[in-house]
């Protein structure tokens, strides 16, 4: 099968922009704190006081990301979402249910040591430690569209390796039909797991799942970095899943367990609201979320209020050519 | 004492209200338009103005219980201003949704209003609030006479609809909207006799 992955010819121009944005990051974090305070003044105080008080007093020392060696992507026709936005607009409820909270609350997250286990229906169970994540496989750049179920999207240059490479190494048995993924459960480090208000009322640890053939698809990526560096914690450090043809909630972050199983697992959002979130969660403009349309999306690129684009959402987020065959003869309205 | 007479107190209150209502809005749009302060400024401006409108609506409803309890009759003189600012925030909330989120895709807007219960409820509340804002003009108030009070009692319906709109709009973070439902109920319980009599409005006053 021929896989077309949209990539960049030369990243020089982007690199320059990145550095500028990078230089602005310190002030950026400070400003985030300022907005919090300003927002607080205009609201009735109650609910947010705790978090913002904490961050106005303490200066957030950004998590240290390290540069990675990787094979650059070849060509890319899409405008990338700036690094500063990719790393400050996150759905990672373990660090707060509001989009700006993970960037603030995750900076002290410890990723070393780390252990990712591959277990269940495999002939050779594997445990990867922190260094293994970056050394066991060749790291390549993949520029993917990320479509959130909330109808916004980004274009992100991920670094990582195909999940298939890891699974092949573990050798799934004949019984393996599904793959279950689990995020770290550590309420001491992840305030959303110990505080219901921060955690947005979902159950922890966060669990996601894929069918084995979805997991083995060459597009399915285990990401260890973005924009040339290791992942910041708000984006799911040190290792996360990226499934570009599915809604963002499938792309589970800060992975500690990958387990091969016989039966379809229950994924977190589906368990919470079965009518609103399915197991498959393939990006599909024809199947609306009960509370909003999925026919179009807002692409988050650079700039402020007036530079937002509403664009049409494509079936399978534009990756139909690579993945539509996985769902032949399936009613995608029933299996949303 | 400097602010001894009520006229002066009202003036001071009005200055405070104008400042407290307008400054955050100016700050919000300045930041949303100029710098990359928010990764997604669209959602930020929608949520900020939405919650602002709700806050102002609750404050508006707090005026008469406060005036009664503390015997501060002059407070009633700033109630209209607060109500109008609530409408102003709600107007911006809707404008932000149409202009920046839907980007003037009116077909989509029409579909969303019909299909999404939380938007339907929000639009009903906004339509009623618009009616109240328009009829807050003095000459219309005089013209409407008794009907005016009846019309403006719909503020209780509006606040309930707004609370539902907020509760239905969130994904799973139910704590904040639940607190708002609690505050709404509290403000209705404080005036339970009036609300009850409105519910059985067939009876003579």
Short mmCIF file of C-alpha atoms in Angstrom, two decimals:
data_model
loop_
_atom_site.label_atom_id
_atom_site.label_comp_id
_atom_site.label_asym_id
_atom_site.label_seq_id
_atom_site.Cartn_x
_atom_site.Cartn_y
_atom_site.Cartn_z
CA UNK A 1 0.00 0.00 0.00
CA UNK A 2 1.21 3.45 -0.86
CA UNK A 3 1.04 5.79 2.09
CA UNK A 4 0.87 9.47 1.40
CA UNK A 5 1.83 11.44 4.42
CA UNK A 6 1.66 15.21 3.98
CA UNK A 7 5.09 16.53 4.82
CA UNK A 8 7.33 19.58 4.50
CA UNK A 9 10.11 20.03 1.99
CA UNK A 10 12.07 22.53 3.95
CA UNK A 11 11.28 23.55 7.47
CA UNK A 12 13.74 26.44 7.50
CA UNK A 13 11.12 29.15 7.39
CA UNK A 14 9.08 27.47 10.09
CA UNK A 15 12.16 27.04 12.22
CA UNK A 16 12.74 30.79 12.20
CA UNK A 17 9.17 31.48 13.28
CA UNK A 18 9.45 28.84 15.96
CA UNK A 19 12.44 30.48 17.52
CA UNK A 20 10.65 33.82 17.67
CA UNK A 21 7.67 32.19 19.31
CA UNK A 22 9.98 30.28 21.58
CA UNK A 23 11.56 33.52 22.76
CA UNK A 24 8.10 34.84 23.57
CA UNK A 25 7.14 31.86 25.64
CA UNK A 26 8.22 33.16 28.99
CA UNK A 27 6.14 36.29 28.62
CA UNK A 28 3.42 34.12 27.16
CA UNK A 29 3.17 32.06 30.33
CA UNK A 30 3.14 35.18 32.46
CA UNK A 31 0.39 36.65 30.33
CA UNK A 32 -1.66 33.51 30.73
CA UNK A 33 -1.55 34.11 34.44
CA UNK A 34 -2.58 37.70 33.90
CA UNK A 35 -5.57 36.75 31.80
CA UNK A 36 -6.61 34.40 34.54
CA UNK A 37 -6.58 37.20 37.05
CA UNK A 38 -8.43 39.59 34.73
CA UNK A 39 -11.02 36.96 33.97
CA UNK A 40 -11.45 36.32 37.64
CA UNK A 41 -12.21 39.95 38.42
CA UNK A 42 -15.05 39.98 35.95
CA UNK A 43 -16.57 36.78 37.21
CA UNK A 44 -18.24 36.04 40.47
CA UNK A 45 -15.29 34.75 42.41
CA UNK A 46 -16.30 31.35 43.74
CA UNK A 47 -15.02 28.61 41.59
CA UNK A 48 -11.71 29.65 40.10
CA UNK A 49 -10.00 31.43 42.95
CA UNK A 50 -7.88 28.48 44.05
CA UNK A 51 -6.02 27.81 40.82
CA UNK A 52 -5.29 31.35 39.82
CA UNK A 53 -4.21 32.44 43.24
CA UNK A 54 -1.72 29.65 43.15
CA UNK A 55 -0.32 30.70 39.81
CA UNK A 56 -0.24 34.39 40.38
CA UNK A 57 2.01 33.87 43.35
CA UNK A 58 4.26 31.25 41.89
CA UNK A 59 6.17 31.84 38.67
CA UNK A 60 5.72 28.84 36.39
CA UNK A 61 9.07 27.36 35.49
CA UNK A 62 8.56 25.74 32.11
CA UNK A 63 9.18 22.02 31.73
CA UNK A 64 12.46 21.38 29.91
CA UNK A 65 12.03 19.83 26.48
CA UNK A 66 15.02 18.38 24.64
CA UNK A 67 15.82 18.47 20.92
CA UNK A 68 15.40 15.17 19.09
CA UNK A 69 17.11 13.61 16.08
CA UNK A 70 14.55 12.63 13.49
CA UNK A 71 13.85 12.09 9.82
CA UNK A 72 12.19 15.22 8.48
CA UNK A 73 8.88 15.11 6.69
CA UNK A 74 8.95 15.70 2.93
CA UNK A 75 6.14 17.95 1.90
CA UNK A 76 3.23 19.66 3.54
CA UNK A 77 0.58 21.82 1.98
CA UNK A 78 -1.10 22.90 5.19
CA UNK A 79 -0.35 25.88 7.40
CA UNK A 80 1.06 24.65 10.69
CA UNK A 81 -0.52 25.68 13.97
CA UNK A 82 2.15 27.71 15.81
CA UNK A 83 4.03 25.84 18.52
CA UNK A 84 2.90 28.32 21.18
CA UNK A 85 -0.73 27.45 20.43
CA UNK A 86 -0.13 23.70 20.20
CA UNK A 87 1.43 23.83 23.65
CA UNK A 88 -1.08 26.16 25.34
CA UNK A 89 -4.46 24.90 24.12
CA UNK A 90 -4.89 21.38 25.43
CA UNK A 91 -7.58 18.96 26.43
CA UNK A 92 -5.78 17.02 29.14
CA UNK A 93 -8.23 16.87 32.04
CA UNK A 94 -5.63 15.25 34.30
CA UNK A 95 -4.17 18.77 34.49
CA UNK A 96 -7.44 20.72 34.47
CA UNK A 97 -10.51 20.69 32.24
CA UNK A 98 -10.00 24.20 30.87
CA UNK A 99 -7.88 24.53 27.74
CA UNK A 100 -5.26 26.80 29.29
CA UNK A 101 -4.87 24.82 32.52
CA UNK A 102 -2.62 21.93 31.40
CA UNK A 103 0.03 24.39 30.19
CA UNK A 104 0.01 25.92 33.66
CA UNK A 105 -0.53 22.92 35.90
CA UNK A 106 1.66 20.33 34.15
CA UNK A 107 5.03 22.07 34.16
CA UNK A 108 6.38 20.13 37.15
CA UNK A 109 5.38 16.76 35.74
CA UNK A 110 8.11 14.12 36.06
CA UNK A 111 8.68 11.89 33.06
CA UNK A 112 11.90 10.27 34.24
CA UNK A 113 11.78 7.47 35.20
CA UNK A 114 8.98 6.17 33.01
CA UNK A 115 7.71 2.70 32.20
CA UNK A 116 5.46 1.76 29.30
CA UNK A 117 4.36 -1.86 29.30
CA UNK A 118 3.05 -3.84 26.35
CA UNK A 119 1.18 -6.84 27.71
CA UNK A 120 -1.87 -9.06 27.34
CA UNK A 121 -2.27 -11.24 24.25
CA UNK A 122 1.35 -10.99 23.11
CA UNK A 123 4.09 -13.57 22.78
CA UNK A 124 6.76 -11.17 24.02
CA UNK A 125 5.64 -8.65 26.63
CA UNK A 126 7.78 -5.52 26.54
CA UNK A 127 8.57 -2.77 29.01
CA UNK A 128 10.09 0.42 27.65
CA UNK A 129 11.87 2.79 30.01
CA UNK A 130 12.30 6.51 29.37
CA UNK A 131 15.41 6.18 27.18
CA UNK A 132 13.92 3.27 25.23
CA UNK A 133 11.10 5.54 24.07
CA UNK A 134 13.59 7.56 22.04
CA UNK A 135 16.12 4.89 21.11
CA UNK A 136 14.26 1.68 20.24
CA UNK A 137 12.77 2.97 16.99
CA UNK A 138 13.75 5.46 14.30
CA UNK A 139 11.99 8.72 14.98
CA UNK A 140 10.30 10.42 12.07
CA UNK A 141 8.32 13.61 11.62
CA UNK A 142 4.63 13.30 10.68
CA UNK A 143 2.61 16.41 9.98
CA UNK A 144 -0.99 15.52 10.85
CA UNK A 145 -4.27 17.35 11.15
CA UNK A 146 -5.75 17.02 14.63
CA UNK A 147 -9.54 17.31 14.70
CA UNK A 148 -11.09 17.74 18.13
CA UNK A 149 -14.61 16.43 18.73
CA UNK A 150 -15.39 20.01 19.85
CA UNK A 151 -15.06 21.12 16.19
CA UNK A 152 -11.70 22.89 16.26
CA UNK A 153 -8.56 21.62 14.59
CA UNK A 154 -4.81 22.11 14.37
CA UNK A 155 -1.96 20.99 12.11
CA UNK A 156 0.90 19.58 14.18
CA UNK A 157 4.38 18.33 13.27
CA UNK A 158 4.61 15.25 15.50
CA UNK A 159 7.73 13.18 16.06
CA UNK A 160 7.40 9.49 16.73
CA UNK A 161 7.24 5.97 15.35
CA UNK A 162 4.39 3.79 14.07
CA UNK A 163 2.53 1.90 16.79
CA UNK A 164 2.71 -1.09 14.42
CA UNK A 165 6.51 -1.27 14.85
CA UNK A 166 6.12 -1.71 18.60
CA UNK A 167 3.22 -4.15 18.36
CA UNK A 168 5.08 -6.31 15.83
CA UNK A 169 7.97 -6.52 18.24
CA UNK A 170 5.64 -7.78 20.97
CA UNK A 171 4.06 -10.29 18.57
CA UNK A 172 0.30 -10.27 19.17
CA UNK A 173 -1.26 -13.73 19.55
CA UNK A 174 -4.18 -14.98 17.48
CA UNK A 175 -6.53 -13.97 20.29
CA UNK A 176 -5.53 -10.28 20.13
CA UNK A 177 -8.39 -8.33 18.53
CA UNK A 178 -8.25 -4.97 20.30
CA UNK A 179 -5.66 -2.72 21.92
CA UNK A 180 -6.33 -0.96 25.24
CA UNK A 181 -4.35 2.14 26.18
CA UNK A 182 -4.04 3.65 29.62
CA UNK A 183 -2.77 7.03 30.87
CA UNK A 184 -0.66 7.28 34.00
CA UNK A 185 -2.69 7.36 37.21
CA UNK A 186 -0.84 9.56 39.70
CA UNK A 187 -3.17 11.91 41.61
CA UNK A 188 -0.19 13.54 43.33
CA UNK A 189 1.23 14.72 40.04
CA UNK A 190 -2.04 15.05 38.14
CA UNK A 191 -4.29 17.39 40.11
CA UNK A 192 -7.31 16.65 37.92
CA UNK A 193 -7.28 13.06 39.17
CA UNK A 194 -7.63 14.09 42.79
CA UNK A 195 -9.80 17.19 42.40
CA UNK A 196 -13.18 16.65 40.76
CA UNK A 197 -13.59 20.28 39.80
CA UNK A 198 -10.23 20.41 38.03
CA UNK A 199 -10.68 16.96 36.55
CA UNK A 200 -13.95 17.81 34.84
CA UNK A 201 -15.90 14.89 36.30
CA UNK A 202 -14.42 12.10 34.19
CA UNK A 203 -13.16 8.82 35.64
CA UNK A 204 -9.46 8.03 35.92
CA UNK A 205 -7.23 6.52 34.73
CA UNK A 206 -8.16 7.59 31.21
CA UNK A 207 -8.64 4.60 28.93
CA UNK A 208 -8.81 4.40 25.16
CA UNK A 209 -8.95 1.59 22.66
CA UNK A 210 -8.45 0.66 19.01
CA UNK A 211 -9.26 -2.36 16.92
CA UNK A 212 -6.05 -4.25 16.14
CA UNK A 213 -6.19 -3.39 12.42
CA UNK A 214 -6.62 0.30 13.30
CA UNK A 215 -3.66 0.07 15.64
CA UNK A 216 -1.56 -1.60 12.93
CA UNK A 217 -2.42 1.03 10.30
CA UNK A 218 0.74 2.87 9.23
CA UNK A 219 -0.84 6.24 10.08
CA UNK A 220 -1.24 5.34 13.76
CA UNK A 221 1.64 6.95 15.55
CA UNK A 222 3.20 6.78 18.97
CA UNK A 223 4.45 10.32 19.41
CA UNK A 224 7.38 11.29 21.63
CA UNK A 225 7.79 14.85 20.41
CA UNK A 226 6.54 17.83 18.44
CA UNK A 227 8.18 20.76 16.67
CA UNK A 228 11.59 19.04 16.77
CA UNK A 229 11.66 18.50 20.53
CA UNK A 230 10.39 16.05 23.13
CA UNK A 231 6.75 16.47 24.15
CA UNK A 232 5.87 19.05 26.79
CA UNK A 233 3.73 17.49 29.55
CA UNK A 234 0.55 19.31 28.49
CA UNK A 235 0.78 17.49 25.14
CA UNK A 236 1.18 14.07 26.75
CA UNK A 237 4.85 13.63 27.65
CA UNK A 238 6.75 11.43 27.40
CA UNK A 239 4.74 9.30 24.96
CA UNK A 240 1.25 9.52 23.51
CA UNK A 241 -0.91 8.07 20.80
CA UNK A 242 -1.84 10.01 17.64
CA UNK A 243 -4.68 8.64 15.48
CA UNK A 244 -5.20 11.38 12.91
CA UNK A 245 -8.45 10.13 11.34
CA UNK A 246 -10.25 9.96 14.68
CA UNK A 247 -11.42 12.70 17.04
CA UNK A 248 -8.72 13.96 19.36
CA UNK A 249 -9.97 12.18 22.48
CA UNK A 250 -8.82 8.87 20.97
CA UNK A 251 -5.23 10.14 20.96
CA UNK A 252 -4.52 9.26 24.59
CA UNK A 253 -1.67 11.01 26.39
CA UNK A 254 1.14 10.06 28.83
CA UNK A 255 0.84 6.33 28.13
CA UNK A 256 1.88 3.73 30.71
CA UNK A 257 0.10 0.66 29.39
CA UNK A 258 -0.70 -0.88 26.02
CA UNK A 259 -2.58 -4.15 26.37
CA UNK A 260 -3.78 -6.49 23.65
CA UNK A 261 -7.14 -8.06 24.40
CA UNK A 262 -9.89 -10.18 22.86
CA UNK A 263 -12.89 -7.96 23.50
CA UNK A 264 -13.71 -4.35 22.66
CA UNK A 265 -12.67 -2.21 25.64
CA UNK A 266 -14.81 0.54 27.19
CA UNK A 267 -13.18 3.90 26.51
CA UNK A 268 -13.49 6.71 29.06
CA UNK A 269 -15.69 9.22 27.21
CA UNK A 270 -17.96 6.50 25.87
CA UNK A 271 -18.57 5.14 29.36
CA UNK A 272 -19.31 8.66 30.61
CA UNK A 273 -21.74 9.60 27.83
CA UNK A 274 -22.53 6.67 25.52
CA UNK A 275 -24.88 8.73 23.34
CA UNK A 276 -22.33 11.45 22.68
CA UNK A 277 -19.04 9.57 22.27
CA UNK A 278 -18.54 6.24 20.55
CA UNK A 279 -15.76 3.69 20.48
CA UNK A 280 -14.78 4.35 16.88
CA UNK A 281 -14.97 8.18 16.93
CA UNK A 282 -13.91 8.45 13.30
CA UNK A 283 -14.03 12.04 12.08
CA UNK A 284 -17.29 12.15 10.14
CA UNK A 285 -18.92 15.37 8.87
CA UNK A 286 -22.20 13.48 8.34
CA UNK A 287 -22.68 12.36 11.93
CA UNK A 288 -23.23 15.30 14.26
CA UNK A 289 -22.38 15.31 17.91
CA UNK A 290 -25.79 15.64 19.64
CA UNK A 291 -24.86 19.14 20.77
CA UNK A 292 -23.00 20.54 17.78
CA UNK A 293 -22.51 20.05 14.07
CA UNK A 294 -19.45 18.13 12.86
CA UNK A 295 -19.87 19.31 9.25
CA UNK A 296 -17.24 22.02 9.61
CA UNK A 297 -14.45 23.02 11.97
CA UNK A 298 -12.43 26.02 13.03
CA UNK A 299 -8.79 25.65 12.08
CA UNK A 300 -6.57 27.22 14.71
CA UNK A 301 -3.59 28.88 13.07
CA UNK A 302 -1.63 31.98 13.99
CA UNK A 303 -3.13 35.30 14.93
CA UNK A 304 -6.08 36.58 16.92
CA UNK A 305 -9.83 36.79 16.73
CA UNK A 306 -10.09 37.81 13.08
CA UNK A 307 -7.81 35.19 11.58
CA UNK A 308 -9.81 32.09 12.42
CA UNK A 309 -10.92 29.86 9.56
CA UNK A 310 -14.05 27.78 9.41
CA UNK A 311 -13.42 24.99 6.94
CA UNK A 312 -15.33 21.92 5.85
CA UNK A 313 -14.58 18.77 7.80
CA UNK A 314 -13.47 15.87 5.60
CA UNK A 315 -14.48 12.23 6.11
CA UNK A 316 -11.83 10.50 8.22
CA UNK A 317 -10.26 13.94 8.64
CA UNK A 318 -8.95 13.76 5.07
CA UNK A 319 -7.28 10.36 5.50
CA UNK A 320 -10.05 8.32 3.83
CA UNK A 321 -7.66 6.98 1.19
CA UNK A 322 -5.52 5.37 3.87
CA UNK A 323 -8.19 4.14 6.29
CA UNK A 324 -11.67 3.95 4.71
CA UNK A 325 -11.10 0.29 3.82
CA UNK A 326 -10.98 -0.55 7.53
CA UNK A 327 -14.69 0.23 7.80
CA UNK A 328 -16.06 -1.39 4.66
CA UNK A 329 -19.64 -2.63 5.17
CA UNK A 330 -19.90 -0.89 8.52
CA UNK A 331 -22.74 1.48 9.35
CA UNK A 332 -20.73 4.49 10.56
CA UNK A 333 -23.88 6.10 11.98
CA UNK A 334 -24.40 3.17 14.33
CA UNK A 335 -20.68 2.80 15.03
CA UNK A 336 -19.91 6.49 15.56
CA UNK B 1 -19.48 62.02 55.12
CA UNK B 2 -18.86 62.60 51.47
CA UNK B 3 -21.47 60.37 49.87
CA UNK B 4 -24.24 61.38 52.14
CA UNK B 5 -27.18 61.95 49.90
CA UNK B 6 -28.72 59.27 47.72
CA UNK B 7 -28.24 61.22 44.51
CA UNK B 8 -24.49 61.10 45.04
CA UNK B 9 -24.56 57.46 46.05
CA UNK B 10 -26.43 56.57 42.87
CA UNK B 11 -23.97 58.52 40.77
CA UNK B 12 -21.04 56.77 42.38
CA UNK B 13 -22.68 53.37 41.92
CA UNK B 14 -23.31 54.10 38.27
CA UNK B 15 -19.71 55.08 37.68
CA UNK B 16 -18.60 51.85 39.37
CA UNK B 17 -21.01 49.76 37.27
CA UNK B 18 -19.96 51.37 33.97
CA UNK B 19 -16.31 50.88 34.77
CA UNK B 20 -16.65 47.31 36.04
CA UNK B 21 -18.75 46.30 33.05
CA UNK B 22 -16.85 48.03 30.26
CA UNK B 23 -13.19 47.68 31.22
CA UNK B 24 -13.10 43.88 31.08
CA UNK B 25 -14.81 43.95 27.67
CA UNK B 26 -12.31 46.45 26.25
CA UNK B 27 -9.46 44.41 27.72
CA UNK B 28 -10.92 41.18 26.35
CA UNK B 29 -11.27 42.34 22.75
CA UNK B 30 -7.97 44.20 22.79
CA UNK B 31 -6.18 41.03 23.83
CA UNK B 32 -8.17 38.73 21.58
CA UNK B 33 -7.54 40.85 18.50
CA UNK B 34 -3.99 42.06 19.03
CA UNK B 35 -1.79 39.37 20.49
CA UNK B 36 -1.60 35.61 20.48
CA UNK B 37 -2.70 35.63 24.04
CA UNK B 38 -5.28 32.92 23.77
CA UNK B 39 -4.68 29.94 21.54
CA UNK B 40 -8.37 29.93 20.71
CA UNK B 41 -9.62 33.50 21.19
CA UNK B 42 -13.02 32.58 19.74
CA UNK B 43 -13.99 30.29 22.60
CA UNK B 44 -12.50 32.71 25.11
CA UNK B 45 -14.62 35.67 23.99
CA UNK B 46 -17.75 33.52 23.74
CA UNK B 47 -17.38 32.09 27.23
CA UNK B 48 -16.28 35.35 28.82
CA UNK B 49 -19.26 37.33 27.53
CA UNK B 50 -21.67 34.46 28.22
CA UNK B 51 -20.69 34.01 31.84
CA UNK B 52 -20.52 37.81 32.19
CA UNK B 53 -24.11 38.16 31.01
CA UNK B 54 -25.23 35.50 33.50
CA UNK B 55 -23.31 37.16 36.36
CA UNK B 56 -24.89 40.52 35.57
CA UNK B 57 -28.34 38.94 35.34
CA UNK B 58 -27.89 37.43 38.80
CA UNK B 59 -26.62 40.74 40.19
CA UNK B 60 -29.66 42.47 38.67
CA UNK B 61 -31.91 40.01 40.46
CA UNK B 62 -30.00 40.56 43.68
CA UNK B 63 -30.83 44.26 43.73
CA UNK B 64 -34.38 44.19 45.04
CA UNK B 65 -33.75 41.63 47.84
CA UNK B 66 -30.75 43.73 48.96
CA UNK B 67 -32.74 46.95 48.80
CA UNK B 68 -35.52 45.39 50.86
CA UNK B 69 -33.36 43.68 53.43
CA UNK B 70 -30.98 46.59 54.08
CA UNK B 71 -33.64 49.22 53.46
CA UNK B 72 -31.58 50.82 50.70
CA UNK B 73 -34.31 51.95 48.34
CA UNK B 74 -31.96 53.93 46.15
CA UNK B 75 -30.35 50.69 44.93
CA UNK B 76 -33.39 50.16 42.73
CA UNK B 77 -32.30 53.15 40.70
CA UNK B 78 -29.31 51.24 39.28
CA UNK B 79 -31.21 48.04 38.52
CA UNK B 80 -32.09 49.00 34.96
CA UNK B 81 -28.46 49.82 34.19
CA UNK B 82 -27.36 46.39 35.46
CA UNK B 83 -30.08 44.68 33.45
CA UNK B 84 -29.04 46.56 30.33
CA UNK B 85 -25.43 45.54 30.80
CA UNK B 86 -26.54 41.94 31.13
CA UNK B 87 -28.31 42.36 27.78
CA UNK B 88 -25.22 44.03 26.31
CA UNK B 89 -23.03 41.08 27.35
CA UNK B 90 -25.61 38.62 26.02
CA UNK B 91 -25.66 40.53 22.72
CA UNK B 92 -21.85 40.28 22.49
CA UNK B 93 -22.08 36.59 23.42
CA UNK B 94 -24.43 35.94 20.50
CA UNK B 95 -22.44 38.18 18.18
CA UNK B 96 -19.21 36.35 19.04
CA UNK B 97 -20.91 33.03 18.31
CA UNK B 98 -22.26 34.17 14.94
CA UNK B 99 -19.31 36.27 13.81
CA UNK B 100 -16.27 34.37 15.06
CA UNK B 101 -17.43 30.80 15.64
CA UNK B 102 -19.95 30.29 12.82
CA UNK B 103 -18.36 33.07 10.74
CA UNK B 104 -21.70 34.29 9.42
CA UNK B 105 -22.73 30.91 8.08
CA UNK B 106 -26.43 31.61 8.60
CA UNK B 107 -27.58 28.24 7.35
CA UNK B 108 -25.45 26.60 9.98
CA UNK B 109 -26.68 29.10 12.57
CA UNK B 110 -30.33 28.38 11.75
CA UNK B 111 -29.73 24.63 11.92
CA UNK B 112 -27.88 24.92 15.21
CA UNK B 113 -30.66 26.98 16.81
CA UNK B 114 -33.24 24.37 15.84
CA UNK B 115 -31.22 21.21 16.44
CA UNK B 116 -29.31 21.96 19.64
CA UNK B 117 -31.56 22.25 22.68
CA UNK B 118 -29.03 24.34 24.62
CA UNK B 119 -28.85 26.88 21.80
CA UNK B 120 -32.65 26.89 21.38
CA UNK B 121 -33.06 27.64 25.08
CA UNK B 122 -30.38 30.32 24.90
CA UNK B 123 -32.03 32.00 21.93
CA UNK B 124 -35.43 32.06 23.65
CA UNK B 125 -33.82 33.66 26.70
CA UNK B 126 -32.00 36.18 24.51
CA UNK B 127 -35.18 37.12 22.59
CA UNK B 128 -37.04 37.74 25.84
CA UNK B 129 -34.13 39.74 27.24
CA UNK B 130 -34.08 41.86 24.07
CA UNK B 131 -37.77 42.62 24.58
CA UNK B 132 -37.09 43.69 28.15
CA UNK B 133 -34.15 45.86 27.08
CA UNK B 134 -36.23 47.67 24.46
CA UNK B 135 -39.18 48.21 26.78
CA UNK B 136 -36.90 49.59 29.46
CA UNK B 137 -37.11 52.94 27.69
CA UNK B 138 -39.09 55.38 29.82
CA UNK B 139 -41.68 56.35 27.25
CA UNK B 140 -42.42 52.70 26.45
CA UNK B 141 -42.70 51.93 30.12
CA UNK B 142 -45.29 54.66 30.50
CA UNK B 143 -47.11 53.55 27.38
CA UNK B 144 -47.30 49.92 28.47
CA UNK B 145 -48.62 50.72 31.93
CA UNK B 146 -49.62 47.55 33.79
CA UNK B 147 -48.52 45.27 30.97
CA UNK B 148 -44.97 46.48 31.54
CA UNK B 149 -44.67 44.80 34.93
CA UNK B 150 -46.18 41.59 33.61
CA UNK B 151 -43.72 41.61 30.73
CA UNK B 152 -40.76 42.31 32.96
CA UNK B 153 -41.67 39.48 35.32
CA UNK B 154 -40.42 37.20 32.54
CA UNK B 155 -36.94 37.91 33.94
CA UNK B 156 -37.57 34.90 36.23
CA UNK B 157 -38.20 32.68 33.24
CA UNK B 158 -35.13 34.12 31.51
CA UNK B 159 -32.79 33.36 34.40
CA UNK B 160 -34.04 29.76 34.56
CA UNK B 161 -33.53 29.34 30.81
CA UNK B 162 -30.03 30.81 31.04
CA UNK B 163 -29.13 28.40 33.86
CA UNK B 164 -30.33 25.46 31.73
CA UNK B 165 -28.46 26.83 28.69
CA UNK B 166 -25.21 26.88 30.69
CA UNK B 167 -25.76 23.43 32.21
CA UNK B 168 -26.51 21.81 28.85
CA UNK B 169 -23.63 23.51 27.06
CA UNK B 170 -20.76 21.87 28.96
CA UNK B 171 -19.20 18.50 28.19
CA UNK B 172 -18.66 17.03 31.62
CA UNK B 173 -17.60 19.87 33.92
CA UNK B 174 -20.92 20.13 35.72
CA UNK B 175 -19.77 21.73 38.95
CA UNK B 176 -19.68 25.37 37.79
CA UNK B 177 -23.08 25.28 36.03
CA UNK B 178 -24.52 23.48 39.07
CA UNK B 179 -23.32 26.30 41.32
CA UNK B 180 -25.05 28.74 38.97
CA UNK B 181 -28.28 26.74 39.12
CA UNK B 182 -28.02 26.92 42.90
CA UNK B 183 -27.58 30.70 42.83
CA UNK B 184 -30.51 31.04 40.43
CA UNK B 185 -32.78 28.98 42.68
CA UNK B 186 -31.64 30.94 45.71
CA UNK B 187 -32.63 34.23 44.08
CA UNK B 188 -36.00 32.76 43.15
CA UNK B 189 -36.58 31.34 46.63
CA UNK B 190 -35.89 34.76 48.17
CA UNK B 191 -38.89 36.06 46.22
CA UNK B 192 -40.90 32.85 46.39
CA UNK B 193 -44.24 34.55 47.18
CA UNK B 194 -44.03 36.70 44.09
CA UNK B 195 -42.92 33.80 41.90
CA UNK B 196 -45.70 31.58 43.31
CA UNK B 197 -48.33 34.19 42.67
CA UNK B 198 -47.06 34.57 39.10
CA UNK B 199 -47.41 30.82 38.61
CA UNK B 200 -51.07 31.07 39.61
CA UNK B 201 -51.53 34.34 37.74
CA UNK B 202 -55.23 33.83 37.04
CA UNK B 203 -56.02 34.95 40.56
CA UNK B 204 -56.57 38.65 41.22
CA UNK B 205 -53.66 40.51 42.80
#
